[in-house]
CSV table of C-alpha atoms in Angstrom, one decimal:
chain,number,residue,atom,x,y,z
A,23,UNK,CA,0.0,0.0,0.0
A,24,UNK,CA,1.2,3.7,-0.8
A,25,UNK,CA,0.4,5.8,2.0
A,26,UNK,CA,0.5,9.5,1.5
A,27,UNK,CA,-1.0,12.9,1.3
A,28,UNK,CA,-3.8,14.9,-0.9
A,29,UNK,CA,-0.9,17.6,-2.1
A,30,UNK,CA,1.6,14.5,-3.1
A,31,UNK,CA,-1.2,13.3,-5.1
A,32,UNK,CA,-2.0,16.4,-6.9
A,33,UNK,CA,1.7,16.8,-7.4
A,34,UNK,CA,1.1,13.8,-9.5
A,35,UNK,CA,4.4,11.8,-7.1
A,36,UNK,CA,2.2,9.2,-6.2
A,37,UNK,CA,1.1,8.0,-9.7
A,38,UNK,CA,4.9,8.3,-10.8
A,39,UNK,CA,5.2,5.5,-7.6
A,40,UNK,CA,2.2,3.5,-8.9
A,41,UNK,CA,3.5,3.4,-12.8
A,42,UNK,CA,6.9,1.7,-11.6
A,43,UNK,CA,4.7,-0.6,-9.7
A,44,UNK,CA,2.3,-1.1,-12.4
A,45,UNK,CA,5.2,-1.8,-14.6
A,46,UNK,CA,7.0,-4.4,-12.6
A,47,UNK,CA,3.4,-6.3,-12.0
A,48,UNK,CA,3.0,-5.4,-8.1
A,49,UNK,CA,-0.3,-5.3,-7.2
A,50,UNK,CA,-0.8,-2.3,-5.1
A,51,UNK,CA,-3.3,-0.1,-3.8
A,52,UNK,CA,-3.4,3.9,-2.7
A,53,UNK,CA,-4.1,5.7,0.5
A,54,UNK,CA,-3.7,9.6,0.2
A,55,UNK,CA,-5.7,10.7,2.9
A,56,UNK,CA,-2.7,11.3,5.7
A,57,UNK,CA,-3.5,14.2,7.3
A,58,UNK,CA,-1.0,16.9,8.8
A,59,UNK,CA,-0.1,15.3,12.4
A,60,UNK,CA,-2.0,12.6,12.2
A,61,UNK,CA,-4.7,11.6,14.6
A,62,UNK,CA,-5.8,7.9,15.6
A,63,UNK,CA,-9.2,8.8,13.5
A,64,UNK,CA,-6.7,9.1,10.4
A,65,UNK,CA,-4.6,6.0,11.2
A,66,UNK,CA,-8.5,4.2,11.4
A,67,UNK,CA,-9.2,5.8,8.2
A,68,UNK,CA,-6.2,4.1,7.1
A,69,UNK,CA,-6.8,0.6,8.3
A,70,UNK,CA,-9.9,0.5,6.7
A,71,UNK,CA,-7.8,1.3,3.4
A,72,UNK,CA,-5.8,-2.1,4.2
A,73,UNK,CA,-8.7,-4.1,5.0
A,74,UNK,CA,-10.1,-4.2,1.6
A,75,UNK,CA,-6.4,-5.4,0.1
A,76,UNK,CA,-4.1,-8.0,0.4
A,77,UNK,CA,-1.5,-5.9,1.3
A,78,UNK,CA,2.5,-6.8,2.6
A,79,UNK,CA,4.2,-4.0,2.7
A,80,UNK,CA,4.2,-0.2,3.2
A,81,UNK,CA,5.2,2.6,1.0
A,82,UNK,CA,5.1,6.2,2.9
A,83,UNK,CA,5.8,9.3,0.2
A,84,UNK,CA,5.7,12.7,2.1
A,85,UNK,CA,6.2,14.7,5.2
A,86,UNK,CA,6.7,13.0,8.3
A,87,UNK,CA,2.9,12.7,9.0
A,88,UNK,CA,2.3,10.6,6.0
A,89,UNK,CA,5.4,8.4,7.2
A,90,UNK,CA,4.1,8.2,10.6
A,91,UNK,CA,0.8,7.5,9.3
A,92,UNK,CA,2.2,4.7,7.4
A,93,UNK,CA,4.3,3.5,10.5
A,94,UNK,CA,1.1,3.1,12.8
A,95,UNK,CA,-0.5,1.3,10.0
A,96,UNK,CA,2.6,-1.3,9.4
A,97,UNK,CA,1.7,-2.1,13.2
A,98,UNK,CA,-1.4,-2.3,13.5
A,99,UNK,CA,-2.0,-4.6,10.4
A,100,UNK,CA,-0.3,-7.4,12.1
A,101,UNK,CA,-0.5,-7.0,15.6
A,102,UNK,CA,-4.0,-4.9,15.9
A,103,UNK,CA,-5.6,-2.8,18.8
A,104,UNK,CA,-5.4,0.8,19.5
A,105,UNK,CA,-2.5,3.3,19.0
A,106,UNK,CA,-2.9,4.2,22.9
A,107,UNK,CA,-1.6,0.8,23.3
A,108,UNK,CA,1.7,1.2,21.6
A,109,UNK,CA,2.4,4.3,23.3
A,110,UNK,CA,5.4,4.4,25.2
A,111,UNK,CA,6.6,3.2,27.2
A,112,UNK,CA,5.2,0.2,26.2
A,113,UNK,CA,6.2,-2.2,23.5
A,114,UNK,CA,6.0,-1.5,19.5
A,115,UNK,CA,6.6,-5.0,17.9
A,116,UNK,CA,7.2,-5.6,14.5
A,117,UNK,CA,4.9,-5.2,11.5
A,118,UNK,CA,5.2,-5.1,7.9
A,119,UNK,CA,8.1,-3.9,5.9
A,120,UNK,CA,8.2,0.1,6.0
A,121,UNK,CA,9.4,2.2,2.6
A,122,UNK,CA,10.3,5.5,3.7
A,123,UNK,CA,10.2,8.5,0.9
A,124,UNK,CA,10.4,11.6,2.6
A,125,UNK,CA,9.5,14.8,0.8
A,126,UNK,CA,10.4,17.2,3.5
A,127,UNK,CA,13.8,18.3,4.6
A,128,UNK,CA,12.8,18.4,8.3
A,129,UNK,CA,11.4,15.3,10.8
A,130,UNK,CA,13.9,12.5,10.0
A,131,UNK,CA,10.9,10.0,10.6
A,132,UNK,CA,12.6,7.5,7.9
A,133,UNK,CA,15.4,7.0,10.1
A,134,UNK,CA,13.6,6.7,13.3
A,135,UNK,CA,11.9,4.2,15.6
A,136,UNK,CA,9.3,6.7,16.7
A,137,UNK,CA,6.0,7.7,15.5
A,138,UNK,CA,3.6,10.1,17.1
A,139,UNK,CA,-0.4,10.0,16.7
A,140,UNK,CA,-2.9,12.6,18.4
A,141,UNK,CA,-5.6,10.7,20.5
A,142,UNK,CA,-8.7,12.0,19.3
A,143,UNK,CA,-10.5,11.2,22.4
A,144,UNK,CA,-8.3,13.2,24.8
A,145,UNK,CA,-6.4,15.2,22.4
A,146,UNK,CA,-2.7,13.6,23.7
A,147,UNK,CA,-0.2,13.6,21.3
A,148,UNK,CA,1.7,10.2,22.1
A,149,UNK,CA,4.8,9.5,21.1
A,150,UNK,CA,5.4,5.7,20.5
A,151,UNK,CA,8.8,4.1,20.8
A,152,UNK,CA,10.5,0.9,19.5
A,153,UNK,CA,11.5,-1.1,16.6
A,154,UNK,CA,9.1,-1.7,14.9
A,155,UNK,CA,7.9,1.4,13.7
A,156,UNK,CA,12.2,1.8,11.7
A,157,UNK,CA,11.6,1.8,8.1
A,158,UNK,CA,13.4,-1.4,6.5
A,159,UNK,CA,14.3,1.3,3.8
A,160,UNK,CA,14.7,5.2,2.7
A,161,UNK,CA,14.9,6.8,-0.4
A,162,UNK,CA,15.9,10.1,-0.1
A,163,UNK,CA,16.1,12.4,-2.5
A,164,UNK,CA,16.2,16.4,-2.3
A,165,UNK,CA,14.5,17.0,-5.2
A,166,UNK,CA,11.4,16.0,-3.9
A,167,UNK,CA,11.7,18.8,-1.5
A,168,UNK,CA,12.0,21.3,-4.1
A,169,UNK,CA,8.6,22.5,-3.9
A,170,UNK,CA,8.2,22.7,0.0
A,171,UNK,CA,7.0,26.7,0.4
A,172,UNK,CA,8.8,29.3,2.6
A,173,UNK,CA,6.8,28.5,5.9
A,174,UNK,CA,7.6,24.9,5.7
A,175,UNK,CA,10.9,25.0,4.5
A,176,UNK,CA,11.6,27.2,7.4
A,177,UNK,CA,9.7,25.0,10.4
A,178,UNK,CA,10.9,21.5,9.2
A,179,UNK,CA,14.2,23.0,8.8
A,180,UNK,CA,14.3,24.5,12.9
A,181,UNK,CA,13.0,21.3,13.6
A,182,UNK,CA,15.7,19.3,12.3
A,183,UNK,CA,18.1,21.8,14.1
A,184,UNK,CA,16.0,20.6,17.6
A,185,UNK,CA,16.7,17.0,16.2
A,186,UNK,CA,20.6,17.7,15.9
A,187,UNK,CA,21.0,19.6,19.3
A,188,UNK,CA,18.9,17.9,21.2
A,189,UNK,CA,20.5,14.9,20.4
A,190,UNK,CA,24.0,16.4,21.2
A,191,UNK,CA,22.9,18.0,24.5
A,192,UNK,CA,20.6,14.7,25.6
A,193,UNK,CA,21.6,12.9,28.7
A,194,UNK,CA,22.2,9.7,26.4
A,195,UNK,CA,23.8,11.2,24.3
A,196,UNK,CA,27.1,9.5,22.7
A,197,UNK,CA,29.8,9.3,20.3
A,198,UNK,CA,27.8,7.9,17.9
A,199,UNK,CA,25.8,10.1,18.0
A,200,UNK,CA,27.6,13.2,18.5
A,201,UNK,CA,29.9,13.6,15.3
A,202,UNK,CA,26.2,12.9,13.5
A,203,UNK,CA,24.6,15.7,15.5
A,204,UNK,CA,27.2,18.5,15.2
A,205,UNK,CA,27.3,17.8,11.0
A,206,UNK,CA,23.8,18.5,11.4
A,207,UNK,CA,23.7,21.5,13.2
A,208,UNK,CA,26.5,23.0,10.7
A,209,UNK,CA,24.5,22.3,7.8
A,210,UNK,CA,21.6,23.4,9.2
A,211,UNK,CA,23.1,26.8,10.0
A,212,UNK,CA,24.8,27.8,6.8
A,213,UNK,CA,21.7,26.9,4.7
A,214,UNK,CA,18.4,26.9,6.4
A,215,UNK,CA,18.2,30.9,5.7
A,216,UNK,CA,19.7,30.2,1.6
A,217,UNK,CA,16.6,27.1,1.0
A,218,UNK,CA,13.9,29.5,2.5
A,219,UNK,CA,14.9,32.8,0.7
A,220,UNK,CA,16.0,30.6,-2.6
A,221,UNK,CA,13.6,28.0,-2.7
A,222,UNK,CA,15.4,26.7,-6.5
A,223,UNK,CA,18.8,26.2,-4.8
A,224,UNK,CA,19.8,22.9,-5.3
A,225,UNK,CA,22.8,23.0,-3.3
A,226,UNK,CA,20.7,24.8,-0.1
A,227,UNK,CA,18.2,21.9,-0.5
A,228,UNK,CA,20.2,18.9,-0.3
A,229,UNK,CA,21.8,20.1,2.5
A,230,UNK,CA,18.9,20.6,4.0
A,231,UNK,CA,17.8,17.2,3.4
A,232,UNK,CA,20.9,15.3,4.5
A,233,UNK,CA,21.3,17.2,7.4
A,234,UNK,CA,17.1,16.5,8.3
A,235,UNK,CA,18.4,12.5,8.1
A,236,UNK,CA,21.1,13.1,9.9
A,237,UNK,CA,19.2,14.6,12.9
A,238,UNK,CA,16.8,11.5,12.4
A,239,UNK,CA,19.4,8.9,13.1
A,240,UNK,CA,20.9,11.0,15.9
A,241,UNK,CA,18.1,11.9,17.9
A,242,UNK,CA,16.4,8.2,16.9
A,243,UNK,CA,20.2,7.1,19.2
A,244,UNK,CA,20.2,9.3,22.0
A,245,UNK,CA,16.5,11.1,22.1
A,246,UNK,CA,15.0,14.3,21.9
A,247,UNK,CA,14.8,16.5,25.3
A,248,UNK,CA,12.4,19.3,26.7
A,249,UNK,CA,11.9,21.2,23.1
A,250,UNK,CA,10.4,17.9,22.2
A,251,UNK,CA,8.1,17.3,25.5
A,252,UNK,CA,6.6,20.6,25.5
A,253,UNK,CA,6.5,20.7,21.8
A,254,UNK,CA,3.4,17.5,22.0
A,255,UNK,CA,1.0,19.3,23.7
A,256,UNK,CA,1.3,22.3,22.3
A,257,UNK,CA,0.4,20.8,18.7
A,258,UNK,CA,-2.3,18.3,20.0
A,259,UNK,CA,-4.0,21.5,21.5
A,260,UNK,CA,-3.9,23.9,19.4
A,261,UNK,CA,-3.5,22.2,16.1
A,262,UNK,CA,0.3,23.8,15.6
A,263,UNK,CA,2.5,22.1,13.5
A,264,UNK,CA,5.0,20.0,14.9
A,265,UNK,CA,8.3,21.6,13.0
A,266,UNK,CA,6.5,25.1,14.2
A,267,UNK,CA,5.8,24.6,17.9
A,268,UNK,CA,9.4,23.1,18.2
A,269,UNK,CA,10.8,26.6,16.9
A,270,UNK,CA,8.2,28.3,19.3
A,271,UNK,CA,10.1,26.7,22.1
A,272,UNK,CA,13.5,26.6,21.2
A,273,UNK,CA,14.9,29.7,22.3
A,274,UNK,CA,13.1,30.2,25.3
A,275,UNK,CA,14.0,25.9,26.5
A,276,UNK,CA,17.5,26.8,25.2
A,277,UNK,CA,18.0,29.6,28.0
A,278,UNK,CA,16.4,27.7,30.4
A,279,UNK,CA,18.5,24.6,29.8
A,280,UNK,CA,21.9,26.2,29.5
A,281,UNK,CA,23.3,26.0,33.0
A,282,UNK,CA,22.8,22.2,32.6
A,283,UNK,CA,25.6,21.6,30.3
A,284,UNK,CA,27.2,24.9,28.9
A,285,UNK,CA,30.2,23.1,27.9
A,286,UNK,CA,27.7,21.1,24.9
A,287,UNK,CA,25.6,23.8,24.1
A,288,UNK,CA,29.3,25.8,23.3
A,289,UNK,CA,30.1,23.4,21.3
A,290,UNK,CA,26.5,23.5,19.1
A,291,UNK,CA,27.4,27.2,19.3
A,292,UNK,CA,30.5,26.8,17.2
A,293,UNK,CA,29.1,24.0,14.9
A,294,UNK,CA,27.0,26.6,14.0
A,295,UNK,CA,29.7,29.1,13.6
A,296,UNK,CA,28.2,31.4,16.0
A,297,UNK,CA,30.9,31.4,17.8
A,298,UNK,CA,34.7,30.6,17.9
A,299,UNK,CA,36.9,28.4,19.9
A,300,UNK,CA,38.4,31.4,21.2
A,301,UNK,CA,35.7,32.1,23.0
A,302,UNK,CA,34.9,30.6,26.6
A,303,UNK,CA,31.8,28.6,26.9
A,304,UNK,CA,29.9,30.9,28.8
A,305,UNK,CA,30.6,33.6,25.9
A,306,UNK,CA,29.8,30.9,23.2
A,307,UNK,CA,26.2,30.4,25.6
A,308,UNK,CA,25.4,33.3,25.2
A,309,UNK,CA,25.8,33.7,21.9
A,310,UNK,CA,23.6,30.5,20.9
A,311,UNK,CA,21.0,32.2,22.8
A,312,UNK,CA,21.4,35.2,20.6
A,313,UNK,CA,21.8,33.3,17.3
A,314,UNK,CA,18.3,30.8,18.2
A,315,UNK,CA,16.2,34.7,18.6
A,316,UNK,CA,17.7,35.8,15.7
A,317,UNK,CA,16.9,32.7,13.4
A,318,UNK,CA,13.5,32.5,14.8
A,319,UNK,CA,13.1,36.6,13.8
A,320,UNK,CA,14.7,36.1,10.7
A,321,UNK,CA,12.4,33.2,9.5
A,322,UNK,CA,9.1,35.1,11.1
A,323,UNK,CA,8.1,32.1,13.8
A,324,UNK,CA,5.5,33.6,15.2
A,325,UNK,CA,4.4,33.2,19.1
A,326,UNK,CA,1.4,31.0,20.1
A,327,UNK,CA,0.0,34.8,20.4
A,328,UNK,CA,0.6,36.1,17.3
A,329,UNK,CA,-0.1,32.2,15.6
A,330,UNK,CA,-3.7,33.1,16.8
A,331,UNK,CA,-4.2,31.2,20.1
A,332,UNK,CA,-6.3,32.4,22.4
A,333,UNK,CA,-5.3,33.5,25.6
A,334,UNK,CA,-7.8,32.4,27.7
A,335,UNK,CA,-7.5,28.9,26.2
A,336,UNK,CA,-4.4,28.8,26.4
A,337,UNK,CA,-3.7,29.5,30.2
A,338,UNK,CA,-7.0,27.1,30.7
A,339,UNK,CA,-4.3,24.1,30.0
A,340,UNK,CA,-0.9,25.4,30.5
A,341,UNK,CA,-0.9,23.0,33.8
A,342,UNK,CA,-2.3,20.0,31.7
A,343,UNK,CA,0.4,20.6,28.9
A,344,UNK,CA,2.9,20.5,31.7
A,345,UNK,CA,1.7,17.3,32.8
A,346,UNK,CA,1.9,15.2,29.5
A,347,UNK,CA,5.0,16.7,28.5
A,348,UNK,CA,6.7,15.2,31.8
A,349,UNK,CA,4.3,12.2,30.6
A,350,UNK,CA,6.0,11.5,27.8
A,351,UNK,CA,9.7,11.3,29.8
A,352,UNK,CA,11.4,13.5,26.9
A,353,UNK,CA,12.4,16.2,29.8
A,354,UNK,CA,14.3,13.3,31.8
A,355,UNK,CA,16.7,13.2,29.5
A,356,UNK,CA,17.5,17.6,29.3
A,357,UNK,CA,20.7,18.8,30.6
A,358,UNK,CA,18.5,20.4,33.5
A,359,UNK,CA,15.4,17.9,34.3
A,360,UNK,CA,12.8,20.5,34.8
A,361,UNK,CA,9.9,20.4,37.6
A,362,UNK,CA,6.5,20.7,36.2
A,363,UNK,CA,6.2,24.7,37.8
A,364,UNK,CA,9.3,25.0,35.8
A,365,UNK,CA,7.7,23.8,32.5
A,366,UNK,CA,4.8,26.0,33.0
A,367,UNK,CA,6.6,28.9,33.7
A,368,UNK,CA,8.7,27.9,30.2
A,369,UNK,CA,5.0,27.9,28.2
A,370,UNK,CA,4.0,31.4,30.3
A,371,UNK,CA,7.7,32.7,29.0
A,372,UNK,CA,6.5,31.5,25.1
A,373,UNK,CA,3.1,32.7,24.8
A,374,UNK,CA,4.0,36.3,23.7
């Protein structure tokens, strides 16, 4: 089954998919109904798709919700149930083989074990852990990013940059993971601003891309932090997308989080070439903090306030955000484990 989205359809990707298929006799069928952050009503959606096919295998062409889409499906075809019970930390076994194409330089979800599916009945967005949600395969190809518009371009691309120092800064993280993490960031740095301003840039965009897999396969080794945690509940709430509500958060987190390792957050400071190796940690600190505010001014990330939240909504579940985003154990592994007063203080801090 090819699983993917409405606009990959109209961009007539999916039918260049099926005629390779067509030609090589694979039966196959189509399911292009994967909607941004996907939901456990979409993933039903999708099962029914697979219940009227003899399916084997999964093909996932898009973003990283069509991808996660697909990866809930490859489970739940064999082993059934609900997403709720797959979400960590329990279990993910395996399911049926996984194609990943991603089309957006930004989530990494074809070189991760993770997907993460909104539960429609209490509007959690769970994150689900283990092997058998890993692609067996990725094909990943820049050009396929090509025509990803300014606003996206610029949030998958902050996200990937979360990916990469997260990763780097992450209580687990490790050598492995590390020389990964800081390529990254780098990458990330000198191009994000070129692929948003010069969407044809060829050069801009497969950075972009590699450095978006590369931020996969770190953070898949050594996890995400606090960005991530808050980052959930902020999306399942107020319908934000994920790449966006992780560049909401990442200045403010970063500050917060900077006494807990300023040694590692100097050194994703000069990865990014914000700063030297003549300067001291604390001055290269301070000058990530600088460089995150300016990236999210340059690339107009706007506040939950100025995205259009209201207020009054929004301080009705600050405490409740607070709670599922220590739920889903990403803050555990920050630098500095935060309190839950400390994470809604963080989500007070971010509003405006």
């Amino acid at each position: 089954m090819i699983v993917s989205d409405p606009f990959m359809a109209q961009c007539g990707y999916v039918d260049k998919i099926a005629s390779g298929l067509e030609k090589s006799n694979v039966e196959f069928g189509t399911f292009t109904d994967c909607v941004a952050d996907p939901t456990t009503d979409s993933i039903a959606a999708a099962m029914e798709s697979w219940q009227q096919g003899d399916f084997d295998s999964v093909v996932a062409l898009g973003g990283g919700s069509s991808i996660d889409t697909a990866k809930a499906l490859a489970v739940l075809a064999v082993h059934g149930g609900k997403m709720r019970d797959y979400k960590a930390p329990n279990p993910v076994p395996i399911g049926v083989p996984i194609i990943a194409i991603p089309t957006t330089a930004g989530t990494g979800s074809e070189a991760t074990r993770v997907t993460v599916v909104t539960d429609t009945e209490t509007q959690e967005k769970m994150m689900c852990l283990g092997s058998g949600l890993m692609p067996t395969a990725a094909l990943v190809d820049f050009e396929l990013t090509m025509t990803m518009p300014y606003r996206l371009t610029a949030d998958t691309g902050i996200d990937s940059l979360c990916h990469a120092m997260e990763a780097y800064i992450s209580r687990k993280a490790n050598a492995f993971t590390d020389t990964i993490a800081l390529a990254s960031m780098s990458s990330i740095a000198r191009n994000i601003r070129i692929a948003c301003d010069n969407p044809d840039n060829k050069v801009a965009r497969e950075a972009m891309m590699l450095a978006a897999t590369q931020g996969g396969i770190a953070f898949s080794n050594s996890s995400v932090t606090l960005i991530h945690g808050m980052s959930r509940p902020l999306g399942a709430f107020f319908h934000v997308p994920h790449g966006l509500s992780n560049a909401m958060l990442m200045p403010a987190v970063t500050e917060y989080s900077l006494p807990g390792s300023v040694s590692r957050y100097a050194e994703c400071a000069r990865a990014m070439d914000l700063a030297s190796l003549s300067d001291s940690d604390a001055d290269a600190g301070i000058k990530l903090l600088d460089g995150l505010y300016r990236l999210n001014s340059d690339l107009q990330v706007p506040s939950p306030k100025t995205f259009g939240i209201s207020e009054t909504d929004y301080a009705d579940v600050i405490t409740t955000m607070a709670e599922q985003a220590l739920a889903s154990g990403s803050p555990n592994n920050n630098p500095l484990i935060p309190e839950q007063f400390d994470i809604e203080q963080l989500y007070r801090k971010v509003w405006s």
